[in-house]
């Protein structure tokens, strides 16, 4: 089935990485894929825009079925290949509820982290304020403390929604890995650090690790004081 | 089963309304619920914080299963009550792909709309810029034109993902209704206007219509020039 699939992706993009981890977990190796460059604006090229009018990566197709939204694509893959590879959404209601809860809390984490990491990239210089940067960092600190707290509960871990690797990890791990690459302190967030250390060795994650992170293991330190 | 459910909600909050529409569509009337006031900071009260450490509405429980994230709660309800009421996620892969795609594009629409509607509420006065407001409005206009385009395709409609009412409508209609309440022009966005007019008469939607919108049918005109 994976030969029917096509993924346009960018290295290090958490949304792209989410789909790539899901594909690995569902044993869907061998899909067609093309690594594109954000710098060269490949994501605005005709081959992408024809499938994805937003001109964004990831751009993903399974046969004629287009799902460019990373959460949508991951849910689609789990639904279409439910009994293949890792079961990413548990059947037991209590476990399922926690997976759905953490999956979508991950969007808030990503948003708050992006507000800090991309501030100078997204906000024109004339509109920047130190007070905004300070507030965004405080919001991210509070968010990270919430996740650190989740992982500190006696019954928690080692994964985000308990003892099994689930869709919550597929969707949130790339965001957390991105945080550590941008200087997040493993001393300040030891439980998140333990989680990062555990999951980064998972085969689906190593197989899809951003190639430019391998070339340049050291990222920026934007989050060092968060 | 609905007697096992508890929803804390705020009137007019799109995330709350999404869960309420899903509950109606799944024939889960009769759930326990409590209308809380954002103005009185009820969402930071102990009864909410005990279930939802973020202190936000919606706060939702099914038995002991807590799913406060609106997307998560709606997916959980569809999964747990798949054969009850309206099937919100189709089985046919092509149809399912489109539902997942539109569901998550709806988050971008909500984000861009919120950036305009809540600007003065979220950004302290000393950090506000006319240039930001202009850019946010342009981004929202482009986003709305994308949706108008989706609904203008010959094979499209009347619902967001085709001929059937789906999870895409559950999750996006409250956002679109919010846009029209805040002054969006039905002349400028006629297809979105038609969609709004159709869905606002749906029983699940009328049964969950925000009570303070009934009292005050006219909202603000923040989006009139978008």
Coordinates of C-alpha atoms in Angstrom, one line a residue:
Chain A
X1 CA 0.0 0.0 0.0
X2 CA 2.8 2.4 0.8
X3 CA 3.8 2.6 -2.9
X4 CA 0.4 4.5 -3.4
X5 CA 1.6 7.2 -1.0
X6 CA 3.5 10.4 -1.6
X7 CA 4.9 12.7 0.9
X8 CA 6.6 16.1 0.3
X9 CA 8.5 17.1 3.4
X10 CA 10.9 19.5 4.9
X11 CA 13.8 18.5 7.2
X12 CA 13.1 19.3 10.9
X13 CA 9.5 20.4 10.3
X14 CA 7.6 18.9 13.3
X15 CA 4.3 18.5 11.2
X16 CA 6.3 16.5 8.5
X17 CA 8.0 14.5 11.1
X18 CA 4.7 13.5 12.8
X19 CA 3.5 11.9 9.5
X20 CA 6.8 10.2 9.0
X21 CA 6.8 8.6 12.5
X22 CA 3.2 7.5 11.9
X23 CA 4.1 5.9 8.6
X24 CA 7.0 4.0 10.3
X25 CA 4.8 2.9 13.2
X26 CA 2.2 1.6 10.8
X27 CA 4.8 -0.4 8.8
X28 CA 4.3 1.8 5.8
X29 CA 7.9 2.1 4.7
X30 CA 8.6 2.5 1.0
X31 CA 6.3 5.4 0.4
X32 CA 7.3 7.9 -2.3
X33 CA 8.8 11.0 -0.8
X34 CA 10.6 14.1 -1.7
X35 CA 12.7 16.2 0.6
X36 CA 12.0 19.9 -0.3
X37 CA 13.8 23.0 0.8
X38 CA 11.9 25.8 2.7
X39 CA 14.8 28.1 1.9
X40 CA 14.4 27.6 -1.8
X41 CA 10.6 28.0 -1.4
X42 CA 10.0 24.6 -2.8
X43 CA 6.8 24.5 -0.8
X44 CA 5.4 27.1 -3.1
X45 CA 6.3 25.1 -6.3
X46 CA 3.6 23.9 -8.7
X47 CA 4.1 20.3 -7.7
X48 CA 3.2 21.1 -4.1
X49 CA 0.5 23.7 -4.9
X50 CA -1.3 21.3 -7.2
X51 CA -2.0 19.0 -4.2
X52 CA -1.9 21.6 -1.4
X53 CA -3.3 25.1 -2.2
X54 CA -1.8 26.3 1.1
X55 CA 1.7 25.7 -0.3
X56 CA 2.8 24.0 2.9
X57 CA 4.8 21.0 3.9
X58 CA 3.8 18.3 4.7
X59 CA 1.9 17.6 1.5
X60 CA 0.5 14.0 1.6
X61 CA -1.4 11.8 -0.7
X62 CA -2.6 8.2 -0.4
X63 CA -3.8 7.3 -3.9
X64 CA -6.2 10.1 -4.7
X65 CA -6.8 10.9 -1.1
X66 CA -5.2 14.1 0.0
X67 CA -4.6 14.9 3.7
X68 CA -2.0 17.6 4.1
X69 CA -2.9 18.4 7.7
X70 CA -0.5 16.4 9.9
X71 CA -3.0 15.5 12.6
X72 CA -5.5 14.6 9.9
X73 CA -3.0 12.4 8.0
X74 CA -1.9 10.6 11.2
X75 CA -5.6 9.9 12.2
X76 CA -6.3 8.7 8.6
X77 CA -3.3 6.3 8.7
X78 CA -4.4 4.9 12.0
X79 CA -8.0 4.4 10.8
X80 CA -7.0 2.9 7.4
X81 CA -4.3 0.6 8.8
X82 CA -5.7 0.0 12.3
X83 CA -4.5 -3.6 12.6
X84 CA -1.1 -3.0 11.0
X85 CA 2.0 -2.1 13.0
X86 CA 1.6 -0.2 16.3
X87 CA -2.0 0.4 17.5
X88 CA -1.7 4.2 18.1
X89 CA -5.2 4.8 19.5
X90 CA -6.2 2.4 22.3
X91 CA -9.6 0.8 22.4
X92 CA -10.0 1.0 26.2
X93 CA -12.1 4.1 26.8
X94 CA -10.0 5.5 29.7
X95 CA -6.8 5.0 27.8
X96 CA -8.3 6.4 24.6
X97 CA -9.5 9.5 26.4
X98 CA -6.0 10.3 27.7
X99 CA -4.5 9.8 24.3
X100 CA -7.0 12.2 22.7
X101 CA -6.5 14.7 25.5
X102 CA -2.7 14.7 25.3
X103 CA -2.7 14.8 21.4
X104 CA -4.5 18.1 21.4
X105 CA -2.8 19.6 24.3
X106 CA 0.3 19.1 22.2
X107 CA -1.0 21.7 19.8
X108 CA -0.9 24.3 22.6
X109 CA 2.6 23.3 23.5
X110 CA 3.6 23.7 19.8
X111 CA 1.9 27.0 19.6
X112 CA 3.5 28.4 22.7
X113 CA 6.9 27.1 21.7
X114 CA 6.6 28.5 18.2
X115 CA 5.6 31.9 19.6
X116 CA 9.1 32.0 21.2
X117 CA 11.3 30.3 18.6
X118 CA 9.8 32.1 15.6
X119 CA 9.3 35.5 17.1
X120 CA 11.9 37.4 15.2
X121 CA 11.1 35.5 12.0
X122 CA 7.3 36.2 12.2
X123 CA 7.2 39.6 13.6
X124 CA 8.6 42.6 11.7
X125 CA 11.3 44.5 13.6
X126 CA 9.2 47.6 14.0
X127 CA 6.5 45.6 15.8
X128 CA 8.7 43.7 18.3
X129 CA 8.6 44.3 22.0
X130 CA 10.7 42.9 24.8
X131 CA 7.5 42.7 26.9
X132 CA 5.9 40.4 24.3
X133 CA 9.0 38.2 24.3
X134 CA 9.0 38.0 28.1
X135 CA 5.3 37.2 28.2
X136 CA 5.7 34.5 25.5
X137 CA 8.5 32.9 27.4
X138 CA 6.5 32.9 30.6
X139 CA 3.6 31.3 28.8
X140 CA 5.9 28.6 27.5
X141 CA 7.5 28.0 30.9
X142 CA 4.0 27.5 32.4
X143 CA 3.1 25.1 29.6
X144 CA 6.3 23.1 30.0
X145 CA 5.8 22.9 33.7
X146 CA 2.3 21.4 33.1
X147 CA 3.8 18.6 30.9
X148 CA 6.6 18.1 33.4
X149 CA 3.9 17.7 36.0
X150 CA 2.0 15.2 33.9
X151 CA 5.1 13.0 33.6
X152 CA 5.9 13.3 37.3
X153 CA 2.7 11.6 38.5
X154 CA 3.3 8.3 40.1
X155 CA 1.2 6.4 37.5
X156 CA 2.6 8.3 34.5
X157 CA 5.0 7.4 31.8
X158 CA 7.2 6.4 30.3
X159 CA 5.2 7.6 27.4
X160 CA 2.9 10.7 27.2
X161 CA -0.3 8.7 27.7
X162 CA 1.0 5.9 29.8
X163 CA 2.8 2.6 29.4
X164 CA 2.3 2.3 25.6
X165 CA 3.6 4.5 22.7
X166 CA 0.5 6.1 21.2
X167 CA -0.7 8.8 18.8
X168 CA 0.1 11.3 21.6
X169 CA 3.8 10.5 21.2
X170 CA 3.6 10.5 17.4
X171 CA 2.2 14.0 17.5
X172 CA 4.0 15.5 20.5
X173 CA 7.5 14.0 20.4
X174 CA 8.6 16.1 17.4
X175 CA 7.6 19.2 19.2
X176 CA 9.4 18.2 22.4
X177 CA 12.5 17.2 20.3
X178 CA 12.4 20.6 18.6
X179 CA 12.3 22.2 22.0
X180 CA 15.5 20.4 23.2
X181 CA 17.2 21.2 19.9
X182 CA 16.4 24.9 20.5
X183 CA 18.1 24.8 23.9
X184 CA 15.5 23.6 26.4
X185 CA 17.2 22.6 29.6
X186 CA 17.1 18.9 30.6
X187 CA 18.1 19.9 34.1
X188 CA 15.1 22.2 34.4
X189 CA 12.7 19.7 32.8
X190 CA 14.1 16.4 33.8
X191 CA 11.0 14.3 33.2
X192 CA 10.6 15.8 29.7
X193 CA 14.3 15.1 29.2
X194 CA 13.9 11.5 30.2
X195 CA 11.1 11.1 27.8
X196 CA 13.1 12.7 25.0
X197 CA 16.0 10.4 25.7
X198 CA 13.8 7.3 25.7
X199 CA 11.8 8.1 22.5
X200 CA 14.7 9.4 20.4
X201 CA 16.0 5.9 20.3
X202 CA 12.8 4.4 19.0
X203 CA 13.2 2.8 15.5
X204 CA 10.4 4.9 14.0
X205 CA 12.0 8.0 15.3
X206 CA 15.6 7.2 14.3
X207 CA 14.4 6.2 10.8
X208 CA 12.8 9.6 10.3
X209 CA 15.3 11.8 12.2
X210 CA 15.7 15.2 10.4
X211 CA 18.7 14.8 8.1
X212 CA 20.0 18.3 8.7
X213 CA 20.0 17.6 12.5
X214 CA 22.3 14.7 11.8
X215 CA 24.7 17.0 9.9
X216 CA 24.4 19.8 12.5
X217 CA 23.5 18.2 15.9
X218 CA 23.7 21.5 17.7
X219 CA 20.7 23.8 17.2
X220 CA 20.2 27.4 18.5
X221 CA 19.8 28.2 22.2
X222 CA 16.6 30.3 21.9
X223 CA 14.9 28.4 24.7
X224 CA 17.9 28.2 27.1
X225 CA 16.3 30.6 29.7
X226 CA 12.7 29.2 29.4
Chain B
X1 CA -24.8 6.8 28.9
X2 CA -25.3 10.6 28.8
X3 CA -26.1 10.7 32.5
X4 CA -22.5 9.7 33.0
X5 CA -21.3 12.8 31.3
X6 CA -20.5 16.2 32.6
X7 CA -19.8 19.4 30.6
X8 CA -18.8 22.8 32.0
X9 CA -19.3 25.3 29.3
X10 CA -19.4 29.0 28.4
X11 CA -22.0 30.6 26.1
X12 CA -20.7 31.4 22.7
X13 CA -17.3 29.6 23.1
X14 CA -16.7 27.8 19.8
X15 CA -14.8 24.9 21.5
X16 CA -17.7 24.3 24.0
X17 CA -20.2 24.5 21.2
X18 CA -18.4 21.9 19.2
X19 CA -18.7 19.3 21.9
X20 CA -22.4 20.3 22.4
X21 CA -23.1 19.7 18.7
X22 CA -21.3 16.4 18.8
X23 CA -23.3 15.3 21.8
X24 CA -26.6 16.2 20.0
X25 CA -25.6 14.4 16.8
X26 CA -24.7 11.3 18.7
X27 CA -28.1 11.4 20.5
X28 CA -26.4 12.0 23.9
X29 CA -28.9 14.4 25.2
X30 CA -29.5 14.6 29.0
X31 CA -25.8 14.9 29.9
X32 CA -25.1 16.9 33.1
X33 CA -24.0 20.4 32.3
X34 CA -23.3 23.7 33.9
X35 CA -23.2 27.1 32.1
X36 CA -20.3 29.1 33.6
X37 CA -19.4 32.7 33.2
X38 CA -16.0 33.7 31.8
X39 CA -16.6 37.2 33.1
X40 CA -16.9 35.9 36.7
X41 CA -13.8 33.7 36.1
X42 CA -15.9 30.6 36.9
X43 CA -13.4 28.7 34.6
X44 CA -10.7 29.2 37.3
X45 CA -13.0 27.8 40.0
X46 CA -12.0 24.7 42.0
X47 CA -14.7 22.6 40.4
X48 CA -13.2 23.2 37.0
X49 CA -9.5 23.2 38.0
X50 CA -10.0 19.8 39.7
X51 CA -10.9 18.3 36.3
X52 CA -9.0 20.6 34.1
X53 CA -5.7 22.0 35.4
X54 CA -5.7 24.5 32.5
X55 CA -8.8 26.2 34.0
X56 CA -10.5 26.4 30.6
X57 CA -13.9 25.7 29.2
X58 CA -15.0 23.2 27.9
X59 CA -14.3 20.9 30.7
X60 CA -15.7 17.4 29.9
X61 CA -15.9 14.1 31.6
X62 CA -17.5 10.8 30.6
X63 CA -17.4 8.7 33.8
X64 CA -13.8 9.0 34.9
X65 CA -12.6 9.7 31.5
X66 CA -11.6 13.4 31.1
X67 CA -11.2 15.0 27.7
X68 CA -11.2 18.7 27.9
X69 CA -9.8 19.4 24.5
X70 CA -12.7 20.0 22.1
X71 CA -11.2 18.1 19.2
X72 CA -10.3 15.2 21.4
X73 CA -13.7 15.1 23.1
X74 CA -15.5 15.0 19.7
X75 CA -13.2 12.3 18.3
X76 CA -13.7 10.3 21.6
X77 CA -17.5 10.6 21.3
X78 CA -17.5 9.4 17.7
X79 CA -15.3 6.5 18.6
X80 CA -17.3 5.4 21.7
X81 CA -20.7 5.9 20.0
X82 CA -19.8 5.1 16.5
X83 CA -23.1 3.4 15.6
X84 CA -25.3 5.8 17.5
X85 CA -26.8 9.0 15.9
X86 CA -25.0 10.6 13.0
X87 CA -21.9 8.9 11.7
X88 CA -19.5 11.8 11.8
X89 CA -16.4 10.2 10.3
X90 CA -17.2 8.3 7.1
X91 CA -15.7 4.8 6.4
X92 CA -15.0 5.4 2.7
X93 CA -11.3 6.4 2.5
X94 CA -11.7 9.3 0.0
X95 CA -14.5 10.8 2.1
X96 CA -12.7 10.2 5.3
X97 CA -9.6 11.9 4.0
X98 CA -11.5 15.0 3.2
X99 CA -13.2 15.1 6.6
X100 CA -9.9 14.9 8.3
X101 CA -8.4 17.5 6.0
X102 CA -11.2 20.1 6.6
X103 CA -11.4 19.3 10.4
X104 CA -7.8 20.5 10.9
X105 CA -7.9 23.3 8.4
X106 CA -10.6 24.6 10.6
X107 CA -8.0 25.2 13.3
X108 CA -6.2 27.6 11.0
X109 CA -9.4 29.4 10.3
X110 CA -10.1 29.7 14.0
X111 CA -6.6 30.9 14.7
X112 CA -6.6 33.6 12.0
X113 CA -10.1 34.7 13.0
X114 CA -9.2 34.9 16.7
X115 CA -6.1 36.9 15.8
X116 CA -8.4 39.6 14.5
X117 CA -11.3 39.4 16.9
X118 CA -9.3 39.2 20.1
X119 CA -6.5 41.5 19.1
X120 CA -7.2 44.3 21.6
X121 CA -8.2 41.8 24.2
X122 CA -5.0 39.8 24.0
X123 CA -2.4 42.4 23.1
X124 CA -1.6 45.1 25.7
X125 CA -2.1 48.6 24.4
X126 CA 1.6 49.5 24.4
X127 CA 2.3 46.6 22.1
X128 CA -0.4 47.2 19.5
X129 CA 0.3 48.2 15.9
X130 CA -2.0 49.2 13.0
X131 CA 0.4 47.2 10.7
X132 CA -0.2 44.0 12.7
X133 CA -4.0 44.5 12.6
X134 CA -3.8 45.1 8.8
X135 CA -1.6 42.0 8.3
X136 CA -3.9 39.8 10.5
X137 CA -7.0 41.0 8.6
X138 CA -5.3 40.2 5.2
X139 CA -4.4 36.7 6.5
X140 CA -8.0 36.2 7.5
X141 CA -9.3 37.4 4.2
X142 CA -7.0 35.0 2.3
X143 CA -8.1 32.2 4.6
X144 CA -11.8 32.9 4.1
X145 CA -11.3 33.1 0.4
X146 CA -9.8 29.6 0.5
X147 CA -12.9 28.2 2.2
X148 CA -15.2 30.2 -0.1
X149 CA -13.2 28.5 -3.0
X150 CA -13.7 25.0 -1.5
X151 CA -17.5 25.6 -1.3
X152 CA -17.5 27.0 -4.9
X153 CA -16.3 23.8 -6.6
X154 CA -18.9 22.1 -8.7
X155 CA -18.8 18.9 -6.7
X156 CA -18.7 20.7 -3.3
X157 CA -21.3 21.2 -0.6
X158 CA -23.7 21.6 0.8
X159 CA -21.6 20.6 3.8
X160 CA -17.9 21.3 4.3
X161 CA -16.8 17.8 3.3
X162 CA -19.5 17.0 0.7
X163 CA -23.1 15.8 0.8
X164 CA -23.2 14.6 4.4
X165 CA -22.9 16.5 7.7
X166 CA -19.6 15.3 9.3
X167 CA -17.1 16.0 12.0
X168 CA -15.8 18.8 9.8
X169 CA -19.1 20.6 10.3
X170 CA -19.2 19.8 14.0
X171 CA -15.8 21.4 14.5
X172 CA -15.9 24.2 11.9
X173 CA -19.5 25.5 12.0
X174 CA -19.1 27.2 15.4
X175 CA -16.1 29.1 14.1
X176 CA -17.9 30.2 10.9
X177 CA -21.0 31.2 12.9
X178 CA -18.7 33.2 15.2
X179 CA -17.3 34.9 12.2
X180 CA -20.8 36.0 11.0
X181 CA -21.8 37.1 14.4
X182 CA -18.7 39.3 14.4
X183 CA -19.7 41.0 11.2
X184 CA -18.5 38.9 8.4
X185 CA -20.1 39.9 5.1
X186 CA -22.5 37.3 3.5
X187 CA -22.3 39.4 0.3
X188 CA -18.5 39.0 0.2
X189 CA -18.5 35.3 1.2
X190 CA -21.8 34.1 -0.3
X191 CA -21.0 30.4 -0.3
X192 CA -19.9 30.5 3.4
X193 CA -23.1 32.5 4.0
X194 CA -25.2 29.8 2.3
X195 CA -23.5 27.2 4.4
X196 CA -24.1 29.2 7.6
X197 CA -27.8 29.7 6.7
X198 CA -28.2 25.9 6.0
X199 CA -26.5 24.6 9.1
X200 CA -27.8 27.1 11.6
X201 CA -31.2 25.4 11.2
X202 CA -29.9 22.0 12.0
X203 CA -31.5 20.5 15.1
X204 CA -28.2 19.8 16.8
X205 CA -27.2 23.4 16.2
X206 CA -30.4 25.1 17.3
X207 CA -30.5 22.9 20.4
X208 CA -27.1 24.1 21.4
X209 CA -27.3 27.7 20.1
X210 CA -25.4 30.1 22.5
X211 CA -28.1 31.4 24.9
X212 CA -26.6 34.9 25.1
X213 CA -26.7 35.1 21.3
X214 CA -30.5 34.5 21.5
X215 CA -30.8 37.4 24.0
X216 CA -28.6 39.7 21.9
X217 CA -28.8 38.5 18.3
X218 CA -26.5 41.3 17.1
X219 CA -22.8 40.9 17.8
X220 CA -19.9 43.3 17.2
X221 CA -18.8 44.3 13.7
X222 CA -15.0 43.6 14.1
X223 CA -14.9 41.6 10.8
X224 CA -17.0 43.9 8.7
X225 CA -14.1 45.0 6.5
X226 CA -12.4 41.5 6.2

